[in-house]
Coordinates of C-alpha atoms in Angstrom, one line a residue:
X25 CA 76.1 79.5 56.0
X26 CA 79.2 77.7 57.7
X27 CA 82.6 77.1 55.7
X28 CA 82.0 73.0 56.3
X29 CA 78.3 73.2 55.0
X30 CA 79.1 75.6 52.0
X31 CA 81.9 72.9 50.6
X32 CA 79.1 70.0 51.7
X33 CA 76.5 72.2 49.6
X34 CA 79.3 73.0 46.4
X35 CA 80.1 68.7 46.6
X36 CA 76.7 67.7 46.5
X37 CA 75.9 70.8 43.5
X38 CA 79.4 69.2 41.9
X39 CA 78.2 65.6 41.9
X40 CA 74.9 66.6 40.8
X41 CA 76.0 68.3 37.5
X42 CA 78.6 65.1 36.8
X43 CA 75.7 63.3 37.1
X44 CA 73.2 65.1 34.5
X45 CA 76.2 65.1 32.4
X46 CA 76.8 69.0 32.7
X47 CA 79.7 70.9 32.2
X48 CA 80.0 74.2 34.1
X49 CA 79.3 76.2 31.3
X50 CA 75.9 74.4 30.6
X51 CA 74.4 74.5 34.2
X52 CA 75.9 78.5 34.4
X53 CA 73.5 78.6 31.1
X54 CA 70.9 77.2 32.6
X55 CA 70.4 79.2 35.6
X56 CA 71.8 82.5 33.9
X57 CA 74.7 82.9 35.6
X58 CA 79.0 82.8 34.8
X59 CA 80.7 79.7 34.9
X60 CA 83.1 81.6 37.6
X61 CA 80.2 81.7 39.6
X62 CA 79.5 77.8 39.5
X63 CA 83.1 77.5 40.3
X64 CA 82.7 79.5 43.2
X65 CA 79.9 77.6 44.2
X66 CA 81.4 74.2 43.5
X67 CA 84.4 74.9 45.9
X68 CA 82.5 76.1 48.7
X69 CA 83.1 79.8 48.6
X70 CA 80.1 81.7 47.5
X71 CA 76.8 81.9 49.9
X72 CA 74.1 81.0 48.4
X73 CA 70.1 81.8 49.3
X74 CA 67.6 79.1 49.4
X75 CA 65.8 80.7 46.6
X76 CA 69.3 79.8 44.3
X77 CA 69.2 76.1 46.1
X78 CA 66.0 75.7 44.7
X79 CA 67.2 76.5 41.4
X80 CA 69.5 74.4 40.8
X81 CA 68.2 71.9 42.2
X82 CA 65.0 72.5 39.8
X83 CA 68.3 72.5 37.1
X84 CA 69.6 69.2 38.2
X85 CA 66.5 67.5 38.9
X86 CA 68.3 66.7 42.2
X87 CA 66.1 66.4 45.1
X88 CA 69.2 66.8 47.3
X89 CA 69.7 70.6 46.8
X90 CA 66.0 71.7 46.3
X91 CA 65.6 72.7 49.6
X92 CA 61.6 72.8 49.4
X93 CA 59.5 75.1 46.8
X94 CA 56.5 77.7 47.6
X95 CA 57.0 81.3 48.3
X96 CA 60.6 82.8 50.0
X97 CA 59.6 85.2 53.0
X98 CA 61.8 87.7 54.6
X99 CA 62.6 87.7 58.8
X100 CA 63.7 91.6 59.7
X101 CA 65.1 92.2 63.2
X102 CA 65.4 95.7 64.2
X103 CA 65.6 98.2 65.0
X104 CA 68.4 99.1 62.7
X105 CA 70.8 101.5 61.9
X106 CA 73.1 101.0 58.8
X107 CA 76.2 102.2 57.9
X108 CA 78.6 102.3 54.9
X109 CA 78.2 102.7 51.2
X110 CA 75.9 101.6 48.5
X111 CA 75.8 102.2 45.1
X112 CA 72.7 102.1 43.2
X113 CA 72.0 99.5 40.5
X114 CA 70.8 100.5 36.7
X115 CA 67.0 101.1 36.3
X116 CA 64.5 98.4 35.9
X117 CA 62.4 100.2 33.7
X118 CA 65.0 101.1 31.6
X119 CA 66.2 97.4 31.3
X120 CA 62.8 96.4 30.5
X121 CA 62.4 98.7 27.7
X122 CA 65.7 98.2 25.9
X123 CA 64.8 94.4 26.1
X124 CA 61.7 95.3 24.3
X125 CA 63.4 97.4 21.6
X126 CA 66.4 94.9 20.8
X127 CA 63.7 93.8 18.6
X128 CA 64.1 96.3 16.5
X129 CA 67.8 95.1 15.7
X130 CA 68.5 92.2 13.4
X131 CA 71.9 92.7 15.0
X132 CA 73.5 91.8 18.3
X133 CA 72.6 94.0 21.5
X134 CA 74.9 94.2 24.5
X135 CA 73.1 95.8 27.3
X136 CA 75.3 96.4 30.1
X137 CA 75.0 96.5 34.0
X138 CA 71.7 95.3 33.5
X139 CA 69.3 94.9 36.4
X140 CA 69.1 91.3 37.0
X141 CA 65.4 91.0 38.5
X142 CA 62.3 88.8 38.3
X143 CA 60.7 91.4 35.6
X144 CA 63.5 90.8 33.2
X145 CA 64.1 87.3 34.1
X146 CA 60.3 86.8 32.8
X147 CA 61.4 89.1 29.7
X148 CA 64.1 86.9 29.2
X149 CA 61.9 83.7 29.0
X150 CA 59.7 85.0 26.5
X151 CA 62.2 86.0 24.2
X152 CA 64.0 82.6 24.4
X153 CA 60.8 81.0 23.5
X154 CA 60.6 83.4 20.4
X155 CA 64.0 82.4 18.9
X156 CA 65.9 85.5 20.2
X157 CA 69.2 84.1 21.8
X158 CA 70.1 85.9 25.7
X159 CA 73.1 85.3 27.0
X160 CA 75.1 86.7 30.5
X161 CA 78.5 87.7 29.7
X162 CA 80.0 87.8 33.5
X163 CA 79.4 88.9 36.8
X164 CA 79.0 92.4 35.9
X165 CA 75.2 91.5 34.7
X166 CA 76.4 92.3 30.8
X167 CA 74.0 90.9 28.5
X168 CA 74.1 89.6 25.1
X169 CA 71.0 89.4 22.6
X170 CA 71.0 88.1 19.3
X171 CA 67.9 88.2 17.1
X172 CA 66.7 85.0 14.9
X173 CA 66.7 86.1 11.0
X174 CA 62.6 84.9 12.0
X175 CA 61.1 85.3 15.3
X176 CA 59.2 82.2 16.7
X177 CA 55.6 83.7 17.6
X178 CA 53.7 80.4 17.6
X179 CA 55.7 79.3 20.5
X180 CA 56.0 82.3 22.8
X181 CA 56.1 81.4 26.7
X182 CA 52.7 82.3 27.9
X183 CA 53.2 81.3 31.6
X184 CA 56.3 84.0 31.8
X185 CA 54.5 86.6 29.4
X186 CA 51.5 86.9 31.4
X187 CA 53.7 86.9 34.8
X188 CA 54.9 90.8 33.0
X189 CA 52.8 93.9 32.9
X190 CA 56.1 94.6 30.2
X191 CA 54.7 92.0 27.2
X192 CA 52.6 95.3 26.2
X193 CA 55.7 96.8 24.6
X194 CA 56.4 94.1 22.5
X195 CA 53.6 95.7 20.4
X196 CA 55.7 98.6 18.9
X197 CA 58.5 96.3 17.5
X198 CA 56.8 93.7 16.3
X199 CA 53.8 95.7 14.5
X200 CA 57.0 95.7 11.7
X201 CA 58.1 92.4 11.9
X202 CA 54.9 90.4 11.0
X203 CA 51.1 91.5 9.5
X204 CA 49.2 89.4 12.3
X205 CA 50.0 87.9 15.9
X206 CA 49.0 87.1 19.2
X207 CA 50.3 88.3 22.5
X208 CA 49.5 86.6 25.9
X209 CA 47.9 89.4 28.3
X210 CA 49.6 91.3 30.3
X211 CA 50.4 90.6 34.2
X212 CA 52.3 92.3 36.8
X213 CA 51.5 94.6 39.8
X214 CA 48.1 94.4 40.9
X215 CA 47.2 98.1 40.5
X216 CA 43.8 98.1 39.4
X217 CA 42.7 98.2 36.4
X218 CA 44.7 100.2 33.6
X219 CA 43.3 99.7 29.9
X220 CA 45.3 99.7 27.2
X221 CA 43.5 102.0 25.0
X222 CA 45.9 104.7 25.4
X223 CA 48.5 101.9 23.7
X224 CA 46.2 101.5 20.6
X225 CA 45.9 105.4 20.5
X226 CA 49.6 105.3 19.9
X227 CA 50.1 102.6 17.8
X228 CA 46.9 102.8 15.3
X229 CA 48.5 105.4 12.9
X230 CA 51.2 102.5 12.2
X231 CA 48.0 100.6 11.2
X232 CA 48.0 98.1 14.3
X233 CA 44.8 96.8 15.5
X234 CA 44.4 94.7 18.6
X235 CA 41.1 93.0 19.6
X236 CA 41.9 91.3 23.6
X237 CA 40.2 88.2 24.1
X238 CA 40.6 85.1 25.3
X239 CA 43.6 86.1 27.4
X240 CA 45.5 87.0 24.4
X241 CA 45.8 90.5 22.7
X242 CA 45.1 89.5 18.6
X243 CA 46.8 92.0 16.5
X244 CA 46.9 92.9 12.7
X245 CA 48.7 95.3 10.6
X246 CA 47.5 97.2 8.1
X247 CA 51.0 98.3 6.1
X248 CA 48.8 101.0 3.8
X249 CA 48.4 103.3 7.2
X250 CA 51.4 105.7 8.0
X251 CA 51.3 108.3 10.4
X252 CA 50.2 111.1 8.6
X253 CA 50.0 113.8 11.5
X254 CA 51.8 113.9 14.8
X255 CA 50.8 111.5 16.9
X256 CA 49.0 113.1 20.4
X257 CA 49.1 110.6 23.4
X258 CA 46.0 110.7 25.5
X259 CA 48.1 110.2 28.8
X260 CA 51.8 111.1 29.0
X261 CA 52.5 107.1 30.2
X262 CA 55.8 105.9 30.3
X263 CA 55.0 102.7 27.9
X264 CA 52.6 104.4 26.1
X265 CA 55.6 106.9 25.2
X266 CA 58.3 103.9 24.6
X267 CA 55.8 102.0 22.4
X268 CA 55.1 104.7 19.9
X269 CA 58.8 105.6 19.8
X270 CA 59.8 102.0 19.1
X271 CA 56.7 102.1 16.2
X272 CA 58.7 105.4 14.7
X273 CA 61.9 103.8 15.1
X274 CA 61.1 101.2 12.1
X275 CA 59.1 103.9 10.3
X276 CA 61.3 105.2 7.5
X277 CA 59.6 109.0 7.6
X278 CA 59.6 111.5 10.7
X279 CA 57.2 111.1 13.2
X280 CA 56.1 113.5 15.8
X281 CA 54.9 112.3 19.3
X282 CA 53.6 115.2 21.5
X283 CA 52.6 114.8 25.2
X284 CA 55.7 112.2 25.5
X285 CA 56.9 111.0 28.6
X286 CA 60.7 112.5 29.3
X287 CA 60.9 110.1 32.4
X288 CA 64.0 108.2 33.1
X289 CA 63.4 105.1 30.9
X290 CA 62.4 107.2 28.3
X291 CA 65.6 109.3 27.6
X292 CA 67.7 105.9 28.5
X293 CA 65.7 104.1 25.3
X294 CA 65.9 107.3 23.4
X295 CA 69.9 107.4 23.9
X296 CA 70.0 103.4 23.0
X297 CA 67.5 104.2 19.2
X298 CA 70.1 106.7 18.6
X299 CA 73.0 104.1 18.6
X300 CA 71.0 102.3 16.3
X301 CA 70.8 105.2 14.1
X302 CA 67.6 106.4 14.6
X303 CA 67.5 110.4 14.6
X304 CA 65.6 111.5 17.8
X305 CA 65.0 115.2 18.2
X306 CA 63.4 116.6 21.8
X307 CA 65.0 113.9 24.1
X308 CA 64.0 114.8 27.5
X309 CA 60.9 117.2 26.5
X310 CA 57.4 116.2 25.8
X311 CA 57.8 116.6 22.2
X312 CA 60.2 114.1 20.3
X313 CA 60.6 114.2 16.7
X314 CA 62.0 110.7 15.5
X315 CA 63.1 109.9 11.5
X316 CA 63.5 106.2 11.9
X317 CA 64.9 103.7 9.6
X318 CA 63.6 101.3 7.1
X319 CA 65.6 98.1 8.5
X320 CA 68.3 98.5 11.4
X321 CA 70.6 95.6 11.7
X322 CA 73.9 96.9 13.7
X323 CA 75.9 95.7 16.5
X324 CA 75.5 97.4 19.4
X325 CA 76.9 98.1 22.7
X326 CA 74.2 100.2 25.4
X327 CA 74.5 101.1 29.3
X328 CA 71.4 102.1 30.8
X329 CA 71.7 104.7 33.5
X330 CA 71.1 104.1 37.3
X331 CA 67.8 103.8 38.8
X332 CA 66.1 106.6 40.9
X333 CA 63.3 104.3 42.3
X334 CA 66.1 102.7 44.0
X335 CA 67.9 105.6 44.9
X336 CA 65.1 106.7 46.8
X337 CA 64.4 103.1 48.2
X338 CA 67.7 103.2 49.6
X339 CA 67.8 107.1 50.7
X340 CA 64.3 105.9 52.3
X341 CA 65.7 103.3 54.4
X342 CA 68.6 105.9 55.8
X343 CA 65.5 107.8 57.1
X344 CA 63.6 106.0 58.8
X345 CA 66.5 104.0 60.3
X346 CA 68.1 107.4 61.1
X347 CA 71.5 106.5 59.9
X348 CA 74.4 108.0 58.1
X349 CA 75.0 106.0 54.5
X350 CA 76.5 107.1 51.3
X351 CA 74.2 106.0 48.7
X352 CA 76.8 106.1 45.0
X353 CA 75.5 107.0 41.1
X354 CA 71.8 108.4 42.4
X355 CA 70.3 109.8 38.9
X356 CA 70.0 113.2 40.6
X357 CA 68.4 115.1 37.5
X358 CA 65.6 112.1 38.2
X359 CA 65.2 113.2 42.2
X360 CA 65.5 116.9 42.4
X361 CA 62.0 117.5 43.5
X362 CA 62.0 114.3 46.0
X363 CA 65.1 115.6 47.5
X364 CA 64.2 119.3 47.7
X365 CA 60.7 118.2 49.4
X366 CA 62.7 116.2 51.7
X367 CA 64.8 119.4 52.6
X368 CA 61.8 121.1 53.1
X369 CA 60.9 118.5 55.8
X370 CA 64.7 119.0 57.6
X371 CA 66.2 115.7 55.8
X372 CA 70.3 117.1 56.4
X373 CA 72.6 115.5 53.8
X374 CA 75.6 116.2 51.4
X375 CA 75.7 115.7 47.8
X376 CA 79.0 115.3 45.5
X377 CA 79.6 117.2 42.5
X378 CA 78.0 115.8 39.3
X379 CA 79.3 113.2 36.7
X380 CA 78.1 111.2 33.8
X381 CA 76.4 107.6 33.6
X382 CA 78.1 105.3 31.2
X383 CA 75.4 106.2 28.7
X384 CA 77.3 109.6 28.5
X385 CA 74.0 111.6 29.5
X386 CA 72.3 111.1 32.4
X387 CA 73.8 113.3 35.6
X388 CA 75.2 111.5 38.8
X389 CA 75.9 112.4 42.2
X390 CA 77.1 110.4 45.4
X391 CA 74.7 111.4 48.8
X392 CA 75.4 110.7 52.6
X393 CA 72.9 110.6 54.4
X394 CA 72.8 112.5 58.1
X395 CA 70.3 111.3 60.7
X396 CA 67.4 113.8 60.7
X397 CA 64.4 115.0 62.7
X398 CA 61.5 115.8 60.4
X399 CA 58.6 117.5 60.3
X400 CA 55.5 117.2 57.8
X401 CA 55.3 118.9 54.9
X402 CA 53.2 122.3 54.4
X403 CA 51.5 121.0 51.5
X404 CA 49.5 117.6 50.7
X405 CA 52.4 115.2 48.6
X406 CA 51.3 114.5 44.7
X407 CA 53.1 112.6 41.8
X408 CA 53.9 114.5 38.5
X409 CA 54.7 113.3 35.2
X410 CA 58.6 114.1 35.1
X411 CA 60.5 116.5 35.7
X412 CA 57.5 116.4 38.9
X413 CA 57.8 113.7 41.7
X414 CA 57.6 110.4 40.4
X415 CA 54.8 108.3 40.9
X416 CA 56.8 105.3 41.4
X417 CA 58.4 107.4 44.8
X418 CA 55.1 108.5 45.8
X419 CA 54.6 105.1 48.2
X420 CA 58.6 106.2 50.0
X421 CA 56.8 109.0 51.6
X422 CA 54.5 107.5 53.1
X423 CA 57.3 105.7 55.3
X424 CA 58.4 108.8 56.0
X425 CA 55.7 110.7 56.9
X426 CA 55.2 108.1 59.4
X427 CA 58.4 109.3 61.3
X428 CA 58.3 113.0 60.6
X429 CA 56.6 115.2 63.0
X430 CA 52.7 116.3 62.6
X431 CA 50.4 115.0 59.7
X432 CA 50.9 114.3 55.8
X433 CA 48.7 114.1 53.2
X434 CA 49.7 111.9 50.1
X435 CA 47.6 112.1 46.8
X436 CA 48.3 109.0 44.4
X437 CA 45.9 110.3 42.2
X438 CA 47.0 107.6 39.2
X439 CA 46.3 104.2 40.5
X440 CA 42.8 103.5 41.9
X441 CA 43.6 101.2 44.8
X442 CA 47.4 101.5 45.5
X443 CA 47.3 104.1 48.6
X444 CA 45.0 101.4 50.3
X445 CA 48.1 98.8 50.2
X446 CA 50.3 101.7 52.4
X447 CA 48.0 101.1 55.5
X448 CA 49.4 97.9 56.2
X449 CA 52.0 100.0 58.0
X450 CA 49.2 100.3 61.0
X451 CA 49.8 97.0 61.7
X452 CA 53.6 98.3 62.4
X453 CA 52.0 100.7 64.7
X454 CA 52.0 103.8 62.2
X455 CA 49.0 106.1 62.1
X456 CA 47.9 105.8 58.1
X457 CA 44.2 107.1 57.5
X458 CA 42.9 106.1 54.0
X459 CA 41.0 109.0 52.8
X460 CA 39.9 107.7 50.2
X461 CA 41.1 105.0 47.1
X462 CA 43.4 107.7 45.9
X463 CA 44.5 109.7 49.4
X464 CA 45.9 108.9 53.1
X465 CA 46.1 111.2 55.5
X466 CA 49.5 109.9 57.8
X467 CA 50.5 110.9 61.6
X468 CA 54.0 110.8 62.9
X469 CA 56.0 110.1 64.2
X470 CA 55.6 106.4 64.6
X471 CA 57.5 103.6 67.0
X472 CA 57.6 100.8 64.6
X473 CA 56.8 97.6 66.2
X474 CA 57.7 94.0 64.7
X475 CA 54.9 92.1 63.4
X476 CA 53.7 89.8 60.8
X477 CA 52.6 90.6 57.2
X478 CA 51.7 89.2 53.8
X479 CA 53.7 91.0 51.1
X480 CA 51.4 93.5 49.6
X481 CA 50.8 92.7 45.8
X482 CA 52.2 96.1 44.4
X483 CA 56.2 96.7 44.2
X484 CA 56.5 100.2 45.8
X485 CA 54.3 99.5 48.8
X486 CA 55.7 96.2 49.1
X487 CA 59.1 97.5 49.7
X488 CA 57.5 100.4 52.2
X489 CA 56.8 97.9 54.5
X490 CA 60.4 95.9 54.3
X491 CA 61.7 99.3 55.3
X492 CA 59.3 100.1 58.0
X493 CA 60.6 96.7 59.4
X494 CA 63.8 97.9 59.5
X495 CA 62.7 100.7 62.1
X496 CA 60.7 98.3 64.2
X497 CA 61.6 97.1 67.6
X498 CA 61.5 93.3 68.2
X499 CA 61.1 90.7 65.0
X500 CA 59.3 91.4 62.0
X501 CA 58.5 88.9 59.0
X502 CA 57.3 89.8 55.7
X503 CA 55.9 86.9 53.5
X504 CA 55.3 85.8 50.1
X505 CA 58.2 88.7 48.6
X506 CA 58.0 87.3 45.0
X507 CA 56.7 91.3 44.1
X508 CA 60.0 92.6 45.9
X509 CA 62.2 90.4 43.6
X510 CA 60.3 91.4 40.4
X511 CA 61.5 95.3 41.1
X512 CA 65.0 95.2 43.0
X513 CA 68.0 92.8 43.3
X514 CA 69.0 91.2 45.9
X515 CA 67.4 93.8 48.2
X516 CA 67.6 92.2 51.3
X517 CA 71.1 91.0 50.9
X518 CA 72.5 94.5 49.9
X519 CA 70.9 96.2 53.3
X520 CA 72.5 93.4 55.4
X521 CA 75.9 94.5 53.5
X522 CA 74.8 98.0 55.2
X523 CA 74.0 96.5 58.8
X524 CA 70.3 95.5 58.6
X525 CA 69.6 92.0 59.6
X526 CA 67.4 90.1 57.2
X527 CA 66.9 86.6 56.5
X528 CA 65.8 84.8 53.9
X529 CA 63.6 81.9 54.7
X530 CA 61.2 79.3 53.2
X531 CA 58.5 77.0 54.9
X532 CA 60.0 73.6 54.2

């Protein structure tokens, strides 16, 4: 965007606000941004993506700046090779979760750093609708949320609740707030199908029961049941694990929850309970003991540690772009297995010593990347529960199989149908085999070549095949990226900030 049609753009944003009757402030409210940033924008010195156009324009009600509406796509041209440093951005799923659980405080929550995607932006909206008031502090992505003394549930946003597979885990906090409501169902990545049983497992010895029908999950609370026993989740899930500890967390007794999750966002909304006062013995095993509190109303301040999903996004793209990049604040106690795996296939790189996330817990570590020659792994590649290879970096692998030497096996023995998605990187000219709905059998190394693709509807593959585009000769567009934005932020701006070349189009 040129100088003269950025101050054109600000002018016509300017006039438009005077117009509604706006004051800076108000329109940064609207679109959830700072009032320095509208300033910026008003003077003609910030860029700005057509996806923001839109925005405001949908904000104004000014046809003049809503540069057109549908999907955003991405245009790639490589091959690439980056350069320079990166540092990672707080977890999603952490940010997600501690959104969930500030409904367990009647005081104010500030959440800092927080990841400013289309998952929490949905989050957001639903929790507006119920009464709860959000609120960005400043360009840092620090977040303010203030609880109603009632929350609002006959008028909760259905469009943006069942646009998140996240409303799920409004279950554990609100089981305490009232005896009976309704929840819209759950969205999200299209994964297959993924009951919720293991949920209800969790939650029935708080006395919850849900009955799902007519696109809403109808629950009731019986306050005469109390966990008697400790409570033994069927799968060790991630949300499964977050909602019973958010149930406990308002229980004024211990509670036991064996076969927990110790994954990333689980420790990060452990460490956030405990500022609220909730006792939490175990944190970062599979057993956690939790003596929870009869009401918790305290203001309190909470920075979620950095996200290893896009650590290994990021350490992904260095790969297969065989470049030299220092990726800052990787979660290294969340990638140990990944990154000795990738040792074993001759991935050359240096780590920093260790330090500590703002939370005060998690471990940190700076990497620069070398460019490497690899070679396929001995063994098939399988997801663990932690501290195993996460299932969420399963999909990164399959990227980079395609440009190690000799043939990989990856086992995503979780999700019925999201190996299938990782094929699409044939049409890149990679040699995937799908096995089966759970396995794929991959042959490297690959010359990516450019070519044209629908955005495939889950969040990790999705982002596999944006980075095989960075690897591919010629021009490469990827269309319909809504999934993208629901996961990272401003992913495609960030890489260009490394060297990749990615634009950001819409048809109009």
């Amino acid at each position: 965007m040129s100088e003269g049609y950025k101050n054109r753009i600000g002018n016509l944003i300017r006039d438009a606000r005077k117009h509604r009757g706006l004051t800076q402030h108000q329109l940064a409210d609207l679109l959830g941004t700072s009032q320095s940033a509208i300033n910026r924008i008003e003077k003609g010195h910030q860029n700005l993506s057509l996806e923001m156009l839109a925005r405001i324009g949908a904000a104004l009600d000014s046809e003049i700046v809503a540069l057109g509406a549908g999907p955003t796509h991405l245009r790639v041209s490589g091959p690439t090779t980056l350069s320079g440093e990166i540092e990672v951005k707080t977890s999603k799923n952490a940010g997600v979760a501690l959104l969930c659980a500030t409904l367990l405080n009647r005081g104010r929550t500030t959440l800092r750093k927080v990841a400013r995607i289309e998952e929490v932006n949905r989050l957001l909206e639903v929790l507006t609708s119920m009464g709860v008031q959000c609120r960005w502090l400043n360009d840092d992505n620090d977040l303010e949320i203030v609880p109603p003394k009632e929350l609002d549930l006959e008028h909760i946003d259905a469009d943006s609740a069942r646009r998140t597979r996240s409303i799920i885990m409004f279950l554990g906090p609100l089981l305490h707030r009232t005896d009976v409501f309704e929840l819209p169902y759950a969205g999200g990545c299209d994964l297959g199908t993924r009951t919720v049983e293991p949920h209800m497992a969790a939650l029935r010895p708080f006395g919850l029961e849900v009955k799902a029908t007519d696109g809403s999950y109808h629950a009731a609370v019986n306050r005469a049941i109390e966990p008697h026993r400790p409570i033994v989740l069927t799968e060790r899930g991630d949300t499964v694990t977050e909602n019973a500890l958010m149930a406990a967390a308002l229980h004024p007794g211990t509670t036991v929850i064996r076969n927990a999750s110790s994954n990333y966002m689980v420790q990060d909304l452990c460490f956030y309970l405990e500022r609220l006062g909730v006792r939490i013995d175990g944190i970062g095993t599979t057993t956690l003991s939790v003596t929870g509190l009869a009401n918790i109303d305290v203001d309190v301040d909470y920075a979620p540690s950095e996200d290893p999903i896009e650590a290994m996004s990021l350490l992904a793209a260095a790969i297969v772009t065989k470049s030299s990049i220092t990726i800052r604040r990787v979660p290294i106690e969340f990638l140990e297995i990944e990154l000795a795996l990738l040792e074993e296939m001759g991935f050359l790189y240096e780590r920093s010593e260790e330090y500590v996330a703002l939370n005060g817990h998690t471990r940190l570590v700076d990497i620069t990347t070398k460019p490497s020659s690899l070679h396929a792994p001995l063994d098939k590649i399988h997801p663990m529960p932690f501290p195993g290879l996460n299932i969420d970096n399963l999909p990164f692998f399959a990227v980079i199989a395609a440009v190690a030497e000799g043939q990989t096996l990856l086992h995503d023995w979780v999700y019925e149908n999201r190996a299938i998605y990782l094929t699409d990187l044939n049409k890149l000219g990679a040699k995937v085999k799908l096995l089966d709905p759970h396995r794929v059998m991959i042959e490297g190394p690959t010359s990516f070549t450019g070519t044209e693709l629908v955005c495939p509807p889950a969040l990790r593959p999705a982002v596999v095949i944006l980075l095989a585009m960075l690897a591919s000769k010629g021009t490469s567009v990827l269309r319909s990226t809504y999934v993208i934005h629901r996961g990272y932020e401003d992913l495609a701006e960030r890489l260009n900030q490394l060297g990749a070349t990615i634009e950001t189009f819409r048809d109009i």
